[in-house]
Amino acid sequence: MNDLRLGVIGLGIRSDLVGLAHRPGSGARLVACCDRDPVQLRQARDRFAPGVLAVSNHRDLLRADLDGVFVLTPDHTHEAIGLDFLRAGVPVFLDKPLAITTAGCDRLLATARESGTPLYVGHNMRHMPVVTAIRQVIAEGHIGAVKAIWCRHFVGHGGDFYFRDWHADRRNTTGLLLQKGAHDIDVIHWLAGGYSRRVNAMGGLTVYGTIGSRRERTGERMTDWLAPDANWPPLSLRDLNPVVDVEDLSMMQMQLDNGVFASYQQCHFTPDYWRNYTVIGTEGRLENFGDAEGAVVKVWNRRSDYRVDADITVPVHTPPGTHGGADPVLIEEFLRFLTDGGTTVTSPVAAREAVAAGYAATVSLRNGGQVVEVPPPDRATAAYFDGVQAGPRTSRPRTGGPTIRS
């Protein structure tokens, strides 16, 4: 009876996160869900509990006496749904990206501050073993002070993942440099200890824009067409989204507020799928080879010509769970945050900064690569998240007004 009462908006692939949180009798249980697909709603009762409240309009959950709600819907809906629940006093887990514009992020942060409602953003890569290993190497001083970070993102299944549904339409994402890149931009900021203030970018729709085969996929889910071992080479892909106007290749440069320079490169038609980070400091450099089980982080801090053998090699061990074991850790942090409050590895302000950099870079890309200034967040709002929200929670959050019991 003391379980946290949780709700979820969106029962797509990322609803696996709710499966990790649903543990009746052990601290948390899903009591309400929302999705526009009646099939998903029926299946939710089998996945979670026969008595789960199932609705098609998220506003029907605003008075469902929830301790927290997961917003796992398409990116362009995050802002409006998040604002509704924050204003209603329901603690919110917003999947990344926080929103698809800088202004949208700022509205969410301001509303969380004004209402005093806890806000958590699902930047799971802060819990990925390869990222935490890189961060540990930096913290131990093996490469000195960080001065430059490069990230190459090879999106091997980009066509299947992002060009056959709503992701391909910039009205839903702004662009993949923001949508997909928000993860890596946040990691770059985290590793560098600063935020981007000037960016520029170049890129284009170089491959998938030439494919004329399009099909409406309303009512379908990615699992209905995903074929990791098919659709190669990329030009063989068929049945793309009717609107395809996001870039499949992009290159972004960043100047951070602490003097660090960084670059991020993203390609959606590579044969392999992984991220490669290079971090260069005043006393050496590091680089990861692979980003899942079997990956290593290598450090070179002696002068030499090219050599395969590094001065330090750190193996990356990934525990069970999706995204290299990051998702279970993310959920544990969120549940602890709901119950006790306190600081978290993820950060709403950092999530905003990742979107702001990606949004500015997309503006640059679509305007000939011009340099674009990235506006900082409101100081008082940023201080709120570092202070008040990061403090301990004195009581379990509950929504106000009449309740709907499931």
Coordinates of C-alpha atoms in Angstrom, one line a residue:
M1 CA 0.0 0.0 0.0
N2 CA 3.0 2.3 0.3
D3 CA 4.0 1.9 -3.4
L4 CA 4.5 5.0 -5.4
R5 CA 1.6 5.5 -7.8
L6 CA 2.9 5.9 -11.3
G7 CA 1.4 6.9 -14.6
V8 CA 2.7 6.8 -18.2
I9 CA 1.9 8.7 -21.3
G10 CA 3.0 6.8 -24.4
L11 CA 3.2 3.0 -24.6
G12 CA 5.8 2.7 -27.4
I13 CA 9.2 1.2 -27.3
R14 CA 10.4 3.4 -24.4
S15 CA 7.6 2.2 -22.2
D16 CA 10.0 -0.5 -21.3
L17 CA 11.2 2.1 -18.7
V18 CA 7.8 1.8 -17.0
G19 CA 8.3 -2.0 -16.9
L20 CA 11.4 -1.5 -14.9
A21 CA 9.6 0.8 -12.5
H22 CA 6.5 -1.4 -12.1
R23 CA 7.2 -3.5 -9.0
P24 CA 4.0 -3.9 -7.0
G25 CA 4.6 -4.4 -3.3
S26 CA 8.3 -3.3 -3.7
G27 CA 8.1 0.4 -3.9
A28 CA 6.3 1.4 -7.1
R29 CA 3.5 0.3 -9.4
L30 CA 1.9 1.6 -12.6
V31 CA -1.7 2.5 -11.9
A32 CA -2.6 4.6 -15.0
C33 CA -1.6 4.8 -18.6
C34 CA -2.4 6.8 -21.7
D35 CA -2.0 6.1 -25.4
R36 CA -4.0 6.9 -28.5
D37 CA -3.8 3.3 -29.7
P38 CA -6.6 1.2 -28.2
V39 CA -4.6 -2.0 -28.8
Q40 CA -1.7 -0.7 -26.7
L41 CA -4.2 0.2 -23.9
R42 CA -5.7 -3.3 -23.9
Q43 CA -2.2 -4.8 -23.8
A44 CA -1.3 -2.5 -21.0
R45 CA -3.7 -4.4 -18.7
D46 CA -1.9 -7.6 -19.5
R47 CA 1.6 -6.0 -19.1
F48 CA 0.9 -4.4 -15.8
A49 CA -2.4 -5.1 -14.0
P50 CA -6.0 -5.8 -15.0
G51 CA -7.2 -2.7 -13.0
V52 CA -4.8 -0.2 -14.5
L53 CA -6.6 3.0 -15.5
A54 CA -6.3 3.3 -19.3
V55 CA -7.3 6.5 -21.2
S56 CA -6.6 8.1 -24.6
N57 CA -6.3 11.7 -23.4
H58 CA -3.5 12.6 -21.0
R59 CA -5.6 15.2 -19.3
D60 CA -7.7 12.4 -17.9
L61 CA -4.7 11.5 -15.7
L62 CA -4.2 15.0 -14.2
R63 CA -6.3 14.1 -11.2
A64 CA -5.5 10.4 -10.9
D65 CA -3.6 10.8 -7.6
L66 CA -0.2 10.1 -9.1
D67 CA 3.2 10.3 -7.4
G68 CA 4.9 10.6 -10.8
V69 CA 4.2 10.4 -14.5
F70 CA 6.4 9.2 -17.3
V71 CA 6.1 11.2 -20.5
L72 CA 7.4 8.9 -23.3
T73 CA 5.6 10.4 -26.3
P74 CA 7.0 11.9 -29.6
D75 CA 9.3 14.8 -29.0
H76 CA 7.1 17.6 -30.2
T77 CA 4.5 16.7 -27.5
H78 CA 6.8 16.8 -24.6
E79 CA 6.4 20.5 -23.8
A80 CA 2.6 20.6 -23.8
I81 CA 2.1 17.4 -21.8
G82 CA 4.9 18.3 -19.4
L83 CA 3.5 21.7 -18.7
D84 CA 0.0 20.2 -18.0
F85 CA 1.4 17.9 -15.3
L86 CA 3.8 20.3 -13.8
R87 CA 1.0 22.9 -13.4
A88 CA -1.1 20.1 -11.8
G89 CA 1.6 19.3 -9.3
V90 CA 2.4 15.9 -10.6
P91 CA 6.2 15.1 -10.7
V92 CA 7.3 14.5 -14.3
F93 CA 9.8 12.2 -15.9
L94 CA 10.3 13.6 -19.4
D95 CA 12.2 11.5 -21.9
K96 CA 14.9 13.3 -23.7
P97 CA 15.0 15.7 -25.5
L98 CA 13.3 18.0 -23.0
A99 CA 11.6 19.9 -25.8
I100 CA 12.3 20.6 -29.5
T101 CA 13.2 24.3 -29.0
T102 CA 15.2 26.3 -26.6
A103 CA 12.1 28.4 -25.8
G104 CA 10.1 25.3 -25.1
C105 CA 12.7 24.0 -22.6
D106 CA 12.8 27.4 -20.8
R107 CA 9.0 27.3 -20.5
L108 CA 9.2 23.8 -18.9
L109 CA 11.9 24.9 -16.5
A110 CA 10.1 28.1 -15.5
T111 CA 6.9 26.2 -14.9
A112 CA 8.6 23.6 -12.7
R113 CA 10.2 26.4 -10.7
E114 CA 6.9 28.4 -10.4
S115 CA 4.8 25.4 -9.4
G116 CA 7.5 23.7 -7.3
T117 CA 6.8 20.4 -9.1
P118 CA 9.8 18.0 -9.4
L119 CA 11.1 17.6 -13.0
Y120 CA 13.4 14.8 -14.1
V121 CA 14.8 14.3 -17.6
G122 CA 15.7 10.9 -18.9
H123 CA 19.3 11.4 -20.1
N124 CA 20.2 7.8 -19.6
M125 CA 23.6 8.1 -21.3
R126 CA 24.9 9.7 -18.1
H127 CA 24.6 6.2 -16.7
M128 CA 26.1 4.3 -19.6
P129 CA 29.3 2.4 -18.5
V130 CA 31.4 3.7 -21.4
V131 CA 30.5 7.3 -20.5
T132 CA 31.1 6.8 -16.8
A133 CA 34.4 5.1 -17.6
I134 CA 35.6 8.1 -19.7
R135 CA 34.5 10.5 -16.9
Q136 CA 36.4 8.5 -14.3
V137 CA 39.6 8.6 -16.4
I138 CA 39.3 12.4 -16.7
A139 CA 38.5 12.8 -13.0
E140 CA 41.7 10.7 -12.1
G141 CA 43.8 13.2 -14.0
H142 CA 45.2 10.9 -16.6
I143 CA 44.9 13.4 -19.4
G144 CA 45.2 16.6 -17.5
A145 CA 42.8 19.5 -18.0
V146 CA 40.3 18.9 -20.8
K147 CA 40.7 21.2 -23.8
A148 CA 39.0 19.4 -26.7
I149 CA 36.3 16.8 -27.2
W150 CA 35.3 15.1 -30.5
C151 CA 32.4 12.8 -30.9
R152 CA 31.7 10.7 -34.0
H153 CA 28.2 9.1 -34.0
F154 CA 27.7 6.3 -36.5
V155 CA 24.0 5.6 -36.7
G156 CA 24.0 2.3 -38.5
H157 CA 20.2 1.7 -38.5
G158 CA 19.3 5.4 -39.0
G159 CA 17.0 4.7 -42.0
D160 CA 14.8 2.2 -40.1
F161 CA 14.9 4.2 -36.8
Y162 CA 14.4 7.7 -38.0
F163 CA 13.2 8.0 -41.6
R164 CA 10.2 5.8 -41.6
D165 CA 8.1 7.5 -39.0
W166 CA 7.5 10.9 -37.3
H167 CA 11.2 11.5 -36.7
A168 CA 11.7 12.3 -40.4
D169 CA 9.5 15.4 -40.2
R170 CA 11.2 18.4 -38.7
R171 CA 7.9 19.7 -37.3
N172 CA 8.2 16.8 -34.8
T173 CA 11.9 17.0 -33.9
T174 CA 13.4 20.3 -35.3
G175 CA 16.0 17.9 -36.7
L176 CA 18.1 14.8 -35.9
L177 CA 21.1 17.0 -34.9
L178 CA 18.9 18.0 -31.9
Q179 CA 16.8 14.8 -31.6
K180 CA 19.5 12.2 -31.7
G181 CA 22.4 14.5 -30.8
A182 CA 20.9 15.7 -27.5
H183 CA 22.4 12.6 -25.9
D184 CA 25.9 13.3 -27.1
I185 CA 25.8 17.0 -26.7
D186 CA 24.8 16.5 -23.1
V187 CA 27.7 14.0 -22.6
I188 CA 30.2 16.4 -24.2
H189 CA 29.0 19.2 -21.8
W190 CA 29.3 16.8 -18.9
L191 CA 32.8 15.6 -19.7
A192 CA 34.0 19.1 -20.4
G193 CA 32.4 20.7 -17.4
G194 CA 30.8 23.5 -19.4
Y195 CA 28.1 24.5 -21.8
S196 CA 28.1 25.6 -25.5
R197 CA 27.8 29.3 -26.1
R198 CA 28.8 29.5 -29.8
V199 CA 28.1 26.9 -32.4
N200 CA 28.0 26.4 -36.1
A201 CA 27.1 23.4 -38.3
M202 CA 26.9 22.0 -41.8
G203 CA 25.1 19.0 -43.2
G204 CA 22.3 17.9 -45.4
L205 CA 19.7 15.3 -46.5
T206 CA 22.3 13.5 -48.7
V207 CA 20.9 9.9 -49.1
Y208 CA 17.4 9.4 -47.9
G209 CA 16.1 12.4 -49.7
T210 CA 16.7 10.7 -53.0
I211 CA 14.4 7.8 -52.2
G212 CA 10.9 8.3 -53.6
S213 CA 9.2 5.3 -52.0
R214 CA 7.0 6.8 -49.2
R215 CA 4.1 5.4 -47.2
E216 CA 1.7 6.6 -44.5
R217 CA 2.3 4.6 -41.3
T218 CA -0.4 5.9 -39.0
G219 CA -1.2 3.3 -36.4
E220 CA 2.1 1.4 -36.9
R221 CA 5.0 1.1 -34.5
M222 CA 8.7 0.9 -35.2
T223 CA 8.6 -2.8 -34.2
D224 CA 6.2 -3.4 -37.1
W225 CA 8.9 -2.7 -39.7
L226 CA 12.3 -2.8 -37.9
A227 CA 14.7 -5.2 -39.7
P228 CA 18.2 -4.7 -38.4
D229 CA 19.7 -7.2 -40.9
A230 CA 17.9 -5.9 -43.9
N231 CA 17.7 -2.6 -45.8
W232 CA 21.3 -2.5 -46.8
P233 CA 22.8 -0.6 -48.6
P234 CA 20.9 2.5 -47.5
L235 CA 19.5 3.3 -50.9
S236 CA 17.6 0.0 -50.9
L237 CA 15.3 1.3 -48.1
R238 CA 11.6 1.6 -49.0
D239 CA 8.4 3.0 -47.5
L240 CA 9.9 6.1 -45.9
N241 CA 7.7 8.6 -44.1
P242 CA 5.6 10.8 -46.4
V243 CA 7.6 13.8 -45.1
V244 CA 11.4 13.5 -45.1
D245 CA 13.0 16.9 -44.4
V246 CA 15.5 16.3 -41.6
E247 CA 19.3 15.9 -42.3
D248 CA 20.9 12.5 -42.4
L249 CA 24.4 13.9 -42.2
S250 CA 25.5 16.7 -39.8
M251 CA 28.7 18.2 -38.4
M252 CA 28.6 20.6 -35.5
Q253 CA 31.3 22.7 -33.8
M254 CA 31.0 24.1 -30.3
Q255 CA 32.8 26.7 -28.1
L256 CA 32.0 26.2 -24.5
D257 CA 31.8 28.8 -21.7
N258 CA 34.9 27.4 -20.0
G259 CA 37.1 27.6 -23.1
V260 CA 36.8 24.0 -24.2
F261 CA 36.2 23.4 -27.9
A262 CA 34.2 20.4 -29.2
S263 CA 32.8 18.8 -32.3
Y264 CA 29.9 16.4 -32.9
Q265 CA 29.4 14.4 -36.1
Q266 CA 26.4 12.3 -36.9
C267 CA 25.7 10.0 -39.9
H268 CA 22.6 7.9 -40.4
F269 CA 23.8 5.6 -43.2
T270 CA 26.9 3.9 -41.8
P271 CA 27.2 0.1 -41.7
D272 CA 28.1 0.1 -38.0
Y273 CA 26.3 1.6 -35.0
W274 CA 28.3 3.1 -32.1
R275 CA 29.7 6.3 -30.7
N276 CA 33.4 7.2 -30.6
Y277 CA 34.6 9.9 -28.2
T278 CA 38.0 11.5 -28.2
V279 CA 39.0 13.7 -25.3
I280 CA 42.2 15.7 -25.4
G281 CA 43.8 17.3 -22.4
T282 CA 46.9 19.1 -21.4
E283 CA 48.7 15.8 -20.5
G284 CA 47.3 13.2 -22.9
R285 CA 44.2 12.0 -24.8
L286 CA 41.7 9.2 -24.4
E287 CA 39.4 7.4 -26.9
N288 CA 36.8 4.7 -26.6
F289 CA 36.7 1.7 -28.9
G290 CA 33.2 0.3 -28.9
D291 CA 30.5 1.6 -26.5
A292 CA 28.9 -1.7 -25.3
E293 CA 30.1 -4.9 -23.7
G294 CA 33.7 -5.5 -24.7
A295 CA 34.5 -1.8 -25.2
V296 CA 37.7 -0.3 -23.9
V297 CA 38.8 3.2 -23.1
K298 CA 42.4 3.8 -24.1
V299 CA 44.7 6.6 -22.8
W300 CA 47.9 7.8 -24.4
N301 CA 50.0 10.2 -22.2
R302 CA 53.5 9.6 -23.5
R303 CA 54.9 11.1 -26.8
S304 CA 55.2 8.7 -29.6
D305 CA 54.2 7.9 -33.2
Y306 CA 51.1 5.9 -33.7
R307 CA 50.9 2.8 -31.5
V308 CA 48.0 0.4 -30.8
D309 CA 49.2 -0.2 -27.3
A310 CA 48.0 2.5 -25.0
D311 CA 49.5 3.7 -21.8
I312 CA 46.3 2.9 -19.9
T313 CA 43.5 0.6 -21.1
V314 CA 40.2 0.5 -19.1
P315 CA 37.8 -2.3 -19.9
V316 CA 34.1 -1.3 -20.0
H317 CA 31.8 -3.8 -18.3
T318 CA 28.1 -3.5 -19.0
P319 CA 25.5 -4.9 -16.5
P320 CA 22.3 -6.4 -17.7
G321 CA 19.7 -4.0 -19.0
T322 CA 18.9 -1.8 -22.1
H323 CA 21.4 0.8 -23.2
G324 CA 24.3 -0.9 -21.7
G325 CA 22.6 -1.3 -18.3
A326 CA 21.9 2.5 -18.1
D327 CA 18.1 2.3 -18.1
P328 CA 17.7 0.3 -14.9
V329 CA 20.1 2.7 -13.1
L330 CA 18.1 5.7 -14.6
I331 CA 14.8 4.3 -13.2
E332 CA 16.4 3.6 -9.8
E333 CA 17.5 7.2 -9.6
F334 CA 14.1 8.5 -10.7
L335 CA 12.3 6.5 -8.0
R336 CA 14.7 7.6 -5.4
F337 CA 14.2 11.2 -6.5
L338 CA 10.5 10.9 -6.2
T339 CA 10.7 9.5 -2.7
D340 CA 13.7 11.4 -1.2
G341 CA 14.6 14.2 -3.5
G342 CA 18.2 15.3 -3.5
T343 CA 20.7 15.6 -6.3
T344 CA 20.7 13.4 -9.4
V345 CA 23.3 12.6 -12.0
T346 CA 20.8 13.8 -14.7
S347 CA 20.0 17.5 -14.8
P348 CA 17.0 19.5 -16.2
V349 CA 19.3 22.5 -16.7
A350 CA 21.9 20.4 -18.6
A351 CA 19.0 18.8 -20.6
R352 CA 18.0 22.4 -21.6
E353 CA 21.6 23.3 -22.5
A354 CA 21.8 20.2 -24.8
V355 CA 18.7 21.2 -26.6
A356 CA 19.8 24.8 -26.8
A357 CA 23.1 23.9 -28.4
G358 CA 21.4 21.4 -30.8
Y359 CA 18.7 23.9 -31.8
A360 CA 21.2 26.7 -32.4
A361 CA 23.4 24.3 -34.5
T362 CA 20.3 23.3 -36.6
V363 CA 19.6 27.0 -37.3
S364 CA 23.3 27.4 -38.3
L365 CA 23.2 24.3 -40.6
R366 CA 20.1 25.6 -42.4
N367 CA 21.7 29.0 -42.8
G368 CA 24.9 28.2 -44.5
G369 CA 27.0 27.3 -41.4
Q370 CA 26.9 30.8 -39.8
V371 CA 28.0 31.1 -36.2
V372 CA 25.0 31.2 -33.8
E373 CA 25.1 32.3 -30.2
V374 CA 23.5 29.9 -27.6
P375 CA 21.6 31.8 -25.0
P376 CA 22.2 30.8 -21.4
P377 CA 19.2 29.8 -19.2
D378 CA 17.7 32.3 -16.7
R379 CA 20.0 32.5 -13.8
A380 CA 17.4 32.3 -11.1
T381 CA 15.8 29.3 -12.7
A382 CA 19.1 27.5 -13.0
A383 CA 19.9 28.3 -9.4
Y384 CA 16.5 26.8 -8.4
F385 CA 17.4 23.4 -9.9
D386 CA 20.8 23.5 -8.3
G387 CA 19.4 24.5 -4.9
V388 CA 15.7 24.0 -4.1
Q389 CA 14.9 21.0 -6.4
A390 CA 18.2 19.4 -5.5
G391 CA 17.3 19.5 -1.8
P392 CA 15.7 16.6 0.2
R393 CA 12.0 15.9 -0.2
T394 CA 10.1 16.2 3.1
S395 CA 7.0 14.5 2.0
R396 CA 5.7 12.3 -0.8
P397 CA 4.3 14.4 -3.6
R398 CA 0.5 14.1 -4.3
T399 CA -1.7 15.9 -6.7
G400 CA -4.3 18.4 -5.5
G401 CA -8.1 18.3 -6.1
P402 CA -10.4 15.4 -6.5
T403 CA -8.8 12.1 -7.4
I404 CA -9.6 9.3 -9.8
R405 CA -8.7 6.0 -8.2
S406 CA -7.8 3.0 -10.5

